[in-house]
Coordinates of C-alpha atoms and ligand atoms in Angstrom, one line a residue:
X1 CA 9.7 1.6 -13.1
X2 CA 5.9 2.7 -12.9
X3 CA 4.6 2.9 -9.5
X4 CA 2.0 0.3 -8.5
X5 CA -1.5 1.5 -8.8
X6 CA -3.8 1.4 -5.8
X7 CA -7.4 0.4 -6.2
X8 CA -9.9 3.1 -5.6
X9 CA -12.6 0.4 -4.9
X10 CA -11.0 -2.1 -2.6
X11 CA -7.9 -3.1 -0.7
X12 CA -4.4 -2.5 -1.7
X13 CA -2.8 -2.7 -5.3
X14 CA -4.5 -3.4 -8.2
X15 CA -2.1 -6.2 -9.2
X16 CA -2.1 -7.4 -5.4
X17 CA -3.4 -10.8 -6.3
X18 CA -2.3 -13.0 -9.2
X19 CA -4.9 -14.2 -11.8
X20 CA -4.0 -18.0 -10.8
X21 CA -4.9 -17.4 -7.1
X22 CA -8.1 -15.7 -8.1
X23 CA -8.9 -18.7 -10.2
X24 CA -8.1 -21.1 -7.4
X25 CA -10.2 -19.0 -4.8
X26 CA -13.2 -19.0 -7.3
X27 CA -12.8 -22.6 -7.7
X28 CA -12.7 -23.3 -4.0
X29 CA -15.6 -21.2 -3.3
X30 CA -17.6 -22.8 -6.0
X31 CA -17.0 -26.1 -4.5
X32 CA -17.9 -24.9 -1.1
X33 CA -21.1 -23.2 -2.0
X34 CA -22.0 -25.7 -4.6
X35 CA -22.1 -23.2 -7.5
X36 CA -21.5 -24.7 -11.0
X37 CA -20.7 -21.2 -12.7
X38 CA -20.2 -17.9 -11.1
X39 CA -22.1 -14.7 -12.3
X40 CA -19.3 -12.5 -11.6
X41 CA -19.4 -8.7 -11.1
X42 CA -16.2 -6.9 -12.5
X43 CA -14.7 -4.4 -10.3
X44 CA -15.6 -0.8 -11.3
X45 CA -13.6 1.4 -13.7
X46 CA -13.7 5.1 -13.4
X47 CA -15.4 5.9 -16.6
X48 CA -18.4 3.9 -15.5
X49 CA -19.1 6.1 -12.4
X50 CA -21.0 9.4 -12.6
X51 CA -20.3 11.8 -9.6
X52 CA -22.4 14.5 -8.6
X53 CA -20.6 18.1 -9.2
X54 CA -18.7 19.3 -6.3
X55 CA -20.8 21.4 -4.0
X56 CA -18.2 23.8 -3.1
X57 CA -15.4 25.6 -4.9
X58 CA -11.9 25.6 -4.0
X59 CA -10.7 29.2 -3.0
X60 CA -7.8 30.6 -4.8
X61 CA -5.6 30.5 -1.7
X62 CA -6.0 26.7 -1.3
X63 CA -5.9 25.7 -4.9
X64 CA -2.3 24.4 -4.5
X65 CA -3.5 22.0 -1.6
X66 CA -7.0 20.9 -2.8
X67 CA -8.4 19.1 -5.9
X68 CA -11.7 18.0 -7.1
X69 CA -10.1 15.3 -9.3
X70 CA -12.4 12.3 -9.9
X71 CA -9.9 9.7 -9.1
X72 CA -9.1 11.4 -5.8
X73 CA -12.8 11.8 -4.9
X74 CA -13.5 8.2 -5.7
X75 CA -10.4 7.0 -3.7
X76 CA -11.5 9.1 -0.5
X77 CA -15.3 8.0 -0.7
X78 CA -14.9 4.9 1.3
X79 CA -12.8 2.9 3.7
X80 CA -12.2 -0.8 3.3
X81 CA -15.1 -2.7 4.9
X82 CA -17.3 -5.3 3.0
X83 CA -20.1 -2.7 2.8
X84 CA -17.6 -0.2 1.3
X85 CA -16.4 -2.7 -1.3
X86 CA -20.0 -3.9 -2.2
X87 CA -21.0 -0.3 -2.8
X88 CA -18.0 0.3 -5.0
X89 CA -19.0 -2.9 -7.1
X90 CA -22.5 -1.3 -7.4
X91 CA -20.7 1.8 -8.6
X92 CA -22.5 3.6 -5.8
X93 CA -20.3 6.7 -5.0
X94 CA -23.0 9.0 -3.9
X95 CA -21.0 10.2 -0.9
X96 CA -17.9 11.0 -2.6
X97 CA -16.4 14.1 -0.9
X98 CA -16.5 17.4 -2.9
X99 CA -12.8 18.2 -2.3
X100 CA -9.9 16.4 -1.3
X101 CA -7.1 18.2 0.5
X102 CA -3.4 17.4 0.9
X103 CA -2.0 19.8 3.5
X104 CA 1.9 19.4 4.1
X105 CA 2.2 21.6 7.1
X106 CA 0.2 22.5 10.2
X107 CA -0.4 26.0 9.0
X108 CA -1.8 24.6 5.6
X109 CA -4.1 22.2 7.8
X110 CA -5.2 25.2 9.9
X111 CA -6.1 27.1 6.8
X112 CA -8.0 24.3 5.4
X113 CA -9.9 23.8 8.6
X114 CA -10.7 27.6 8.8
X115 CA -12.1 27.4 5.4
X116 CA -14.3 24.4 6.4
X117 CA -15.5 26.4 9.4
X118 CA -16.3 29.4 7.3
X119 CA -18.4 27.7 4.7
X120 CA -19.6 25.1 7.3
X121 CA -18.2 22.1 5.1
X122 CA -17.7 18.6 7.0
X123 CA -14.0 18.0 7.4
X124 CA -13.3 14.3 7.3
X125 CA -9.7 13.4 8.3
X126 CA -8.4 10.7 6.1
X127 CA -5.2 8.6 7.2
X128 CA -4.8 5.4 5.2
X129 CA -8.5 5.0 4.4
X130 CA -8.5 1.5 6.0
X131 CA -11.6 2.2 8.1
X132 CA -13.8 -0.9 8.5
X133 CA -16.7 1.1 10.2
X134 CA -17.5 3.9 7.9
X135 CA -15.0 6.2 9.7
X136 CA -13.9 8.1 6.6
X137 CA -17.1 8.1 4.4
X138 CA -18.4 11.7 3.9
X139 CA -22.1 10.8 4.8
X140 CA -23.5 14.2 5.5
X141 CA -26.9 15.8 5.3
X142 CA -27.9 19.2 4.1
X143 CA -26.9 21.2 7.1
X144 CA -23.4 21.0 5.6
X145 CA -22.4 22.9 2.4
X146 CA -20.2 20.0 1.3
X147 CA -17.5 17.9 2.5
X148 CA -13.8 17.9 2.3
X149 CA -11.7 14.8 2.8
X150 CA -8.3 16.0 4.4
X151 CA -5.6 13.5 3.4
X152 CA -2.7 13.4 5.8
X153 CA -0.2 11.6 3.6
X154 CA 2.3 14.4 3.5
X155 CA 2.7 14.1 7.2
X156 CA 5.1 11.2 6.8
X157 CA 8.3 11.5 8.8
X158 CA 9.8 10.3 11.9
X159 CA 10.9 13.7 13.2
X160 CA 13.0 12.8 16.3
X161 CA 14.3 9.9 18.2
X162 CA 15.1 9.9 22.0
X163 CA 17.2 6.7 22.2
X164 CA 17.6 7.3 26.0
X165 CA 13.8 7.0 26.8
X166 CA 13.3 4.8 23.8
X167 CA 10.7 7.0 22.1
X168 CA 10.2 8.9 19.0
X169 CA 8.1 11.9 17.6
X170 CA 6.3 10.8 14.6
X171 CA 4.0 12.6 12.2
X172 CA 0.4 11.1 12.0
X173 CA 0.0 10.5 8.4
X174 CA 2.9 7.9 8.1
X175 CA 2.1 4.4 7.1
X176 CA 3.3 1.4 9.1
X177 CA 6.2 0.3 6.7
X178 CA 7.6 3.9 6.6
X179 CA 7.6 4.1 10.3
X180 CA 9.5 0.8 10.7
X181 CA 11.9 1.7 8.0
X182 CA 12.9 4.9 9.6
X183 CA 13.2 3.4 13.2
X184 CA 15.2 0.4 11.9
X185 CA 18.1 2.7 11.0
X186 CA 18.4 3.1 14.9
X187 CA 17.7 -0.5 15.6
X188 CA 14.3 0.4 17.1
X189 CA 10.6 -0.5 16.5
X190 CA 7.3 0.5 17.3
X191 CA 6.3 -3.1 17.2
X192 CA 2.8 -2.2 16.2
X193 CA 1.5 -4.5 13.5
X194 CA -2.2 -4.5 12.7
X195 CA -3.3 -6.3 9.7
X196 CA -3.8 -3.3 7.8
X197 CA -0.2 -2.3 8.6
X198 CA 0.9 -1.7 5.0
X199 CA -1.8 1.0 4.4
X200 CA -2.9 2.4 7.6
X201 CA -1.2 5.4 9.5
X202 CA -0.1 6.2 13.0
X203 CA -2.7 9.0 13.3
X204 CA -5.4 6.6 12.1
X205 CA -4.3 4.0 14.7
X206 CA -4.3 6.6 17.4
X207 CA -7.7 7.9 16.4
X208 CA -9.4 4.5 16.4
X209 CA -7.5 2.7 19.2
X210 CA -6.3 0.3 17.0
X211 CA -5.1 -3.2 18.1
X212 CA -1.8 -4.7 16.9
X213 CA -0.6 -8.2 15.9
X214 CA 0.7 -9.1 19.3
X215 CA -1.6 -10.9 21.5
X216 CA -0.7 -9.9 25.0
X217 CA 0.7 -6.9 26.9
X218 CA 0.6 -3.8 24.6
X219 CA -2.2 -4.9 22.5
X220 CA -3.6 -1.4 21.6
X221 CA -1.9 1.7 20.3
X222 CA -3.1 3.5 23.5
X223 CA -0.3 2.0 25.6
X224 CA 2.4 3.2 23.1
X225 CA 1.3 6.8 23.1
X226 CA 3.5 9.2 25.2
X227 CA 2.0 12.5 24.0
X228 CA -0.1 14.1 21.4
X229 CA -0.2 17.2 19.2
X230 CA -3.7 17.9 17.9
X231 CA -5.1 20.8 15.8
X232 CA -8.7 21.5 16.5
X233 CA -10.9 24.2 15.2
X234 CA -10.5 26.1 18.5
X235 CA -6.7 25.8 18.7
X236 CA -3.8 23.5 19.2
X237 CA -3.5 21.0 22.0
X238 CA -0.2 19.6 22.9
X239 CA 0.1 17.2 25.8
X240 CA 3.3 16.6 28.1
X241 CA 5.9 13.7 27.3
X242 CA 5.8 11.6 30.4
X243 CA 6.2 7.8 31.2
X244 CA 3.2 7.9 33.3
X245 CA 1.0 10.6 35.1
X246 CA -1.5 10.8 37.9
X247 CA -2.5 14.3 37.1
X248 CA -6.3 14.0 36.6
X249 CA -8.1 12.5 33.6
X250 CA -5.6 12.0 30.8
X251 CA -5.7 14.5 27.9
X252 CA -4.0 11.9 25.7
X253 CA -6.8 9.5 26.4
X254 CA -9.4 12.1 25.4
X255 CA -8.0 12.3 21.9
X256 CA -7.1 8.5 21.6
X257 CA -10.2 6.9 20.0
X258 CA -11.8 10.2 19.1
X259 CA -11.9 9.1 15.4
X260 CA -11.5 12.5 14.0
X261 CA -14.3 14.1 15.8
X262 CA -12.4 16.2 18.4
X263 CA -9.3 17.3 16.4
X264 CA -6.6 16.3 13.9
X265 CA -3.7 14.5 15.4
X266 CA -0.7 15.7 13.6
X267 CA 2.0 14.2 15.6
X268 CA 2.8 11.7 18.6
X269 CA 5.5 10.8 20.7
X270 CA 5.5 7.1 20.9
X271 CA 7.0 4.4 23.0
X272 CA 9.6 2.3 21.1
X273 CA 11.3 -1.1 21.7
X274 CA 14.7 -2.6 20.7
X275 CA 14.1 -4.8 17.6
X276 CA 13.6 -8.3 18.6
X277 CA 16.4 -10.8 18.3
X278 CA 15.2 -13.9 19.4
X279 CA 12.0 -15.7 18.3
X280 CA 10.3 -18.9 18.8
X281 CA 6.9 -20.2 17.5
X282 CA 4.8 -23.5 17.6
X283 CA 1.3 -24.6 16.6
X284 CA -0.8 -26.7 19.0
X285 CA -3.9 -28.7 18.2
X286 CA -6.7 -29.1 20.6
X287 CA -9.7 -31.5 20.2
X288 CA -12.0 -28.8 20.5
X289 CA -12.4 -25.0 20.8
X290 CA -13.2 -24.9 24.5
X291 CA -10.3 -27.1 25.4
X292 CA -8.0 -24.5 23.5
X293 CA -9.9 -21.6 25.4
X294 CA -9.1 -23.2 28.8
X295 CA -5.4 -23.4 27.9
X296 CA -5.4 -19.9 26.6
X297 CA -6.9 -18.4 29.6
X298 CA -4.3 -20.2 31.8
X299 CA -1.5 -18.9 29.4
X300 CA -2.9 -15.4 29.8
X301 CA -2.8 -15.5 33.5
X302 CA 0.6 -17.2 33.8
X303 CA 2.7 -14.1 33.4
X304 CA 4.5 -15.6 30.2
X305 CA 3.0 -13.1 27.9
X306 CA 3.5 -14.7 24.6
X307 CA 3.7 -12.2 21.7
X308 CA 1.5 -14.7 19.7
X309 CA -1.5 -16.4 21.3
X310 CA -4.2 -16.9 18.5
X311 CA -6.7 -19.6 18.9
X312 CA -8.5 -20.6 15.7
X313 CA -11.5 -22.7 15.8
X314 CA -11.5 -25.8 13.6
X315 CA -13.5 -24.0 10.6
X316 CA -11.0 -21.0 10.7
X317 CA -7.8 -23.3 11.1
X318 CA -9.2 -25.1 8.0
X319 CA -9.8 -22.0 5.9
X320 CA -6.4 -20.7 6.5
X321 CA -4.7 -23.8 5.6
X322 CA -3.3 -24.3 9.2
X323 CA -5.7 -27.0 10.4
X324 CA -7.6 -30.1 9.2
X325 CA -11.1 -28.7 10.0
X326 CA -11.4 -31.1 13.1
X327 CA -9.2 -29.5 15.6
X328 CA -8.8 -26.1 17.0
X329 CA -5.3 -24.6 16.5
X330 CA -3.3 -22.4 18.7
X331 CA -0.6 -20.3 17.2
X332 CA 2.0 -19.6 19.8
X333 CA 4.9 -17.4 19.7
X334 CA 7.6 -15.5 21.8
X335 CA 10.1 -12.9 21.0
X336 CA 12.7 -10.8 22.9
X337 CA 15.6 -8.5 22.0
X338 CA 17.2 -9.7 25.2
X339 CA 17.2 -13.6 26.0
X340 CA 16.6 -17.0 24.6
X341 CA 12.9 -18.2 24.9
X342 CA 12.8 -22.0 25.0
X343 CA 12.1 -21.9 28.8
X344 CA 9.0 -19.9 28.1
X345 CA 8.0 -21.9 25.2
X346 CA 8.5 -25.2 27.1
X347 CA 6.3 -23.9 30.0
X348 CA 3.6 -22.6 27.7
X349 CA 3.4 -25.9 25.9
X350 CA 3.1 -27.6 29.3
X351 CA 0.1 -25.4 30.0
X352 CA -1.4 -26.6 26.7
X353 CA -0.8 -30.3 27.3
X354 CA -2.9 -29.9 30.3
X355 CA -5.9 -29.2 28.3
X356 CA -5.2 -31.9 25.6
X357 CA -3.0 -29.8 23.4
X358 CA -0.9 -31.6 21.0
X359 CA 2.1 -30.2 19.3
X360 CA 4.4 -31.5 16.7
X361 CA 7.5 -31.3 14.5
X362 CA 7.1 -27.6 13.9
X363 CA 7.8 -26.5 17.5
X364 CA 10.9 -24.3 16.9
X365 CA 13.7 -23.6 19.2
X366 CA 14.6 -20.0 19.7
X367 CA 16.1 -18.6 16.6
X368 CA 17.9 -15.3 15.7
X369 CA 16.1 -14.5 12.6
X370 CA 12.4 -14.1 11.8
X371 CA 12.0 -17.6 10.2
X372 CA 10.4 -19.0 13.4
X373 CA 7.0 -17.2 12.4
X374 CA 7.2 -17.9 8.7
X375 CA 7.4 -21.8 8.8
X376 CA 5.0 -24.7 9.3
X377 CA 1.3 -24.1 10.4
X378 CA 2.3 -20.8 11.8
X379 CA 3.8 -19.6 8.5
X380 CA 0.8 -21.0 6.5
X381 CA -1.6 -18.9 8.9
X382 CA 0.7 -15.9 8.6
X383 CA 0.5 -16.0 4.6
X384 CA -3.3 -16.5 4.6
X385 CA -3.6 -13.4 7.0
X386 CA -1.6 -11.1 4.8
X387 CA -3.5 -12.3 1.6
X388 CA -7.0 -12.2 3.2
X389 CA -7.9 -8.5 2.3
X390 CA -7.2 -9.2 -1.4
X391 CA -9.2 -12.4 -1.2
X392 CA -12.1 -10.6 0.2
X393 CA -12.3 -8.4 -2.8
X394 CA -12.6 -11.4 -5.1
X395 CA -15.3 -13.0 -3.0
X396 CA -17.3 -9.6 -3.3
X397 CA -17.2 -9.9 -7.0
X398 CA -18.8 -13.3 -6.7
X399 CA -21.6 -12.2 -4.6
X400 CA -20.3 -13.8 -1.4
X401 CA -21.2 -12.0 1.9
X402 CA -17.8 -12.1 3.6
X403 CA -17.3 -10.0 6.7
X404 CA -15.8 -10.0 10.2
X405 CA -16.8 -8.7 13.5
X406 CA -14.8 -8.6 16.8
X407 CA -15.5 -8.0 20.6
X408 CA -14.0 -8.7 24.0
X409 CA -15.6 -10.2 27.3
X410 CA -14.4 -11.4 30.6
X411 CA -13.4 -15.0 30.9
X412 CA -16.0 -15.8 33.4
X413 CA -18.7 -15.2 30.8
X414 CA -16.8 -16.2 27.5
X415 CA -18.4 -19.6 27.2
X416 CA -22.0 -18.4 27.3
X417 CA -21.1 -15.3 25.3
X418 CA -19.2 -17.2 22.7
X419 CA -22.2 -19.8 22.4
X420 CA -24.9 -17.0 22.1
X421 CA -22.9 -15.0 19.7
X422 CA -22.3 -18.1 17.4
X423 CA -25.9 -19.0 17.6
X424 CA -27.1 -15.6 16.8
X425 CA -24.9 -15.4 13.8
X426 CA -25.6 -18.8 12.5
X427 CA -29.4 -18.2 12.8
X428 CA -29.2 -14.9 11.1
X429 CA -26.9 -16.3 8.1
X430 CA -29.5 -19.2 7.8
X431 CA -32.6 -17.0 7.9
X432 CA -31.4 -14.1 5.9
X433 CA -29.5 -15.8 3.3
X434 CA -31.3 -19.0 3.1
X435 CA -28.1 -21.1 3.5
X436 CA -26.1 -22.2 6.4
X437 CA -23.0 -20.4 5.4
X438 CA -20.0 -20.4 7.6
X439 CA -19.3 -18.7 10.9
X440 CA -15.8 -19.2 12.4
X441 CA -13.9 -17.6 15.4
X442 CA -10.5 -16.9 16.4
X443 CA -9.2 -15.4 19.6
X444 CA -6.9 -12.5 18.6
X445 CA -5.9 -11.0 21.8
X446 CA -5.8 -12.3 25.4
X447 CA -5.8 -10.4 28.8
X448 CA -5.5 -11.9 32.1
X449 CA -9.2 -11.1 32.7
X450 CA -10.7 -12.1 29.2
X451 CA -10.1 -12.7 25.5
X452 CA -10.9 -10.7 22.3
X453 CA -12.8 -13.2 20.1
X454 CA -12.8 -12.3 16.2
X455 CA -15.7 -13.8 14.0
X456 CA -15.8 -14.3 10.2
X457 CA -19.1 -14.7 8.3
X458 CA -19.1 -16.1 4.8
X459 CA -22.5 -16.9 3.0
X460 CA -23.8 -16.9 -0.4
X461 CA -25.6 -13.5 -1.0
X462 CA -28.9 -13.0 -3.0
X463 CA -27.6 -11.3 -6.2
X464 CA -28.3 -7.6 -5.6
X465 CA -29.2 -7.8 -2.0
X466 CA -25.9 -8.8 -0.5
X467 CA -25.3 -5.4 1.2
X468 CA -28.9 -5.3 2.7
X469 CA -28.6 -9.1 3.9
X470 CA -25.2 -8.3 5.5
X471 CA -26.7 -5.3 7.2
X472 CA -29.4 -7.6 8.8
X473 CA -26.8 -10.1 9.8
X474 CA -24.7 -7.5 11.4
X475 CA -27.6 -6.0 13.3
X476 CA -28.5 -9.5 14.7
X477 CA -24.9 -10.1 15.8
X478 CA -24.4 -6.7 17.3
X479 CA -27.6 -6.9 19.4
X480 CA -26.4 -10.3 20.6
X481 CA -22.9 -8.9 21.6
X482 CA -24.4 -6.0 23.5
X483 CA -27.2 -8.0 25.1
X484 CA -24.6 -10.5 26.3
X485 CA -22.3 -8.0 27.9
X486 CA -19.6 -7.6 25.2
X487 CA -18.3 -4.5 23.6
X488 CA -19.3 -3.5 20.2
X489 CA -15.6 -3.3 19.2
X490 CA -12.4 -4.5 20.6
X491 CA -10.1 -2.5 18.0
X492 CA -12.1 -1.8 14.8
X493 CA -13.5 1.4 16.2
X494 CA -17.1 2.8 16.2
X495 CA -17.2 5.0 13.2
X496 CA -20.7 5.4 11.5
X497 CA -21.5 1.7 11.3
X498 CA -21.4 0.9 15.2
X499 CA -23.0 4.0 16.3
X500 CA -26.5 2.4 17.2
X501 CA -24.6 -0.3 19.6
X502 CA -22.2 2.1 20.8
X503 CA -24.9 4.4 22.0
X504 CA -26.4 1.6 23.9
X505 CA -23.1 0.5 25.5
X506 CA -21.8 4.0 26.7
X507 CA -23.2 5.5 29.8
X508 CA -25.6 8.4 29.1
X509 CA -23.9 10.9 31.3
X510 CA -20.6 9.8 29.6
X511 CA -22.2 10.9 26.3
X512 CA -23.4 14.1 27.6
X513 CA -19.8 14.9 28.7
X514 CA -18.3 13.9 25.4
X515 CA -20.8 16.1 23.6
X516 CA -19.7 19.2 25.8
X517 CA -16.2 18.4 24.9
X518 CA -17.0 18.2 21.2
X519 CA -18.9 21.7 21.7
X520 CA -15.7 23.2 23.2
X521 CA -13.3 21.9 20.6
X522 CA -15.5 21.8 17.5
X523 CA -18.4 24.3 18.1
X524 CA -19.6 24.3 14.5
X525 CA -19.5 20.4 14.3
X526 CA -17.5 20.3 11.3
X527 CA -15.3 17.3 12.3
X528 CA -16.4 13.9 10.9
X529 CA -20.3 14.4 11.6
X530 CA -22.2 11.2 12.3
X531 CA -19.1 9.5 14.0
X532 CA -19.2 8.8 17.7
X533 CA -21.3 11.8 18.7
X534 CA -24.0 14.0 17.3
Ligands
LIG601 C1 -7.8 -5.7 5.8 C2 -7.9 -4.9 7.2 C3 -7.3 -5.3 8.3 C4 -7.3 -4.5 9.4 N1 -6.7 -5.0 10.4 C5 -6.8 -4.3 11.8 C6 -6.0 -4.7 12.9 O1 -5.4 -5.7 12.9 N2 -6.3 -3.9 14.0 C7 -7.0 -2.8 14.0 O2 -7.1 -2.2 15.0 N3 -7.6 -2.4 12.9 C8 -7.6 -3.1 11.7 N4 -8.2 -2.7 10.7 C9 -9.0 -1.4 10.8 C10 -8.2 -0.1 10.3 O3 -7.1 -0.5 9.6 C11 -7.9 0.7 11.6 O4 -9.1 1.3 12.1 C12 -6.8 1.7 11.4 O5 -6.4 2.2 12.6 C13 -7.2 2.8 10.7 O6 -6.0 3.6 10.2 P1 -6.1 4.5 8.9 O7 -4.8 5.3 8.9 O8 -6.4 3.6 7.7 O9 -7.2 5.6 9.3 P2 -8.6 6.0 8.4 O10 -9.2 4.8 7.9 O11 -8.1 6.9 7.4 O12 -9.4 6.7 9.5 C14 -9.9 6.1 10.6 C15 -10.5 7.0 11.5 O13 -9.6 7.9 12.2 C16 -9.9 9.2 11.9 N5 -8.5 9.7 11.6 C17 -7.4 9.3 10.9 N6 -6.3 9.9 11.1 C18 -6.4 10.8 12.0 C19 -5.7 11.8 12.5 N7 -4.6 12.0 12.2 N8 -6.3 12.6 13.4 C20 -7.6 12.4 13.8 N9 -8.5 11.5 13.2 C21 -7.8 10.7 12.4 C22 -10.6 9.3 10.6 O14 -11.2 10.5 10.5 C23 -11.4 8.0 10.8 O15 -12.5 8.4 11.6 C24 -8.1 -3.4 9.4 C25 -8.7 -2.9 8.2 C26 -8.6 -3.7 7.2 C27 -9.3 -3.1 5.9

């Protein structure tokens, strides 16, 4: 069987979406935007793209690890944000790396890093390349001789499992499905499922402080990291495996979220869980979003800790097929390897009822298989969630601006914050695109002290200016988020795209301290220039 081909210009596999579904999407969007006939841009093919000659040559000693092959250079130019896909559709690959390297051992990695240091080439660490913030794009200036994208795909093994402490030593370049496959043999799971799970890597999750699918408790990868091994241009840092420690600032925390600027994470000990046996799921409809928000706050502070507690506003519920467009919908779920969950679900539904929540036939009693989250509204939403990145690529070809942004804020400020962000987003879409467009929201994660809202923008772009229009919209909503007290990102990371607002959010003295760390670990500033710190 021939292996499925990955797109070099967008999300996932070339055959990831059937032509029938594509046609359905085009028809639905034509109706929504009142377009009689789409003027479609076809996805790029390699022969149409002219790449500049590599600025650096691969030394003889590294020829077996490095390539300047066109397909590899194209595939390593971008992450997977809307900005990235639009530029790929424009056949614009001006920031392609000069060289792509595929080390298989730490020694090989060190040799590549030494070479980058010697010739002052930028070294961009590439995990799964699913960054949505410009994290892997080799955008460099002429202070650098060129750029090398260092792909960690060969670091793809679960190396050791400690069943007693429920932990595993895992290499950083391994993708989500391979982690779970190897842990399943021992009836264990990392239980970390970002939407990009299929193609993103453990090292990428740690480097970006990624957020998984689960709505409460261990939402970020941070909580699952027990220790790290990191290669820096100045040497190796390996931290101690501990369940907890009060010994000064945490060295792990310094590298978690460092986005390839301080070192290359090669492996991590991570905390595992037993595989869930029991599951229950329900969807609850609320007359309006704010009623749902009140219920979600009570749930987040109830100590019930649902695994799924995702509140969709009416627009988002409608778009995913999980709602009628008039009511907000809460996706609720619990899971456990240990006990039946009906008592938890019953109590959670009581909380929802207090705020006008209505649940129906699809309330599912505890089951001992995964079907609980695959049926009814919950299942419909799950399918839409998995297909969404493929659909996004189709919409880009139609000239539709389609992108997300996400943040977090404490409960006491949420209502005013959400109103302000929605107003800013709708105003920006209206003024910049000339149409009303669609701005919808869901709450993806909830903490006892506040939610993480996630917004989706869809608008008809002006042909040829979609990217510039999105950049303006993004700037407007980012200003609103920062001025209203939120974070520029809850889990998508900073990268290059969020830098202006991250620089406003972080305290100045902290920025100086971070720069000192950078100078110590990467004195020639070869690691991922432009990301996080200059
Ligand atoms: C459709 C879609 C859905 C997504 N859903 C989620 C989601 O649910 N939750 C979420 O948090 N994010 C999500 N993302 C964003 C993205 O998947 C995450 O940021 C993810 O953690 C990136 O992992 P990666 O392996 O692809 O890293 P890459 O994109 O390859 O790299 C990301 C950054 O980390 C650095 N890096 C990568 N590996 C290492 C390493 N081993 N050592 C040091 N630095 C490294 C890179 O240099 C870069 O700066 C989504 C993205 C897409 C396109």
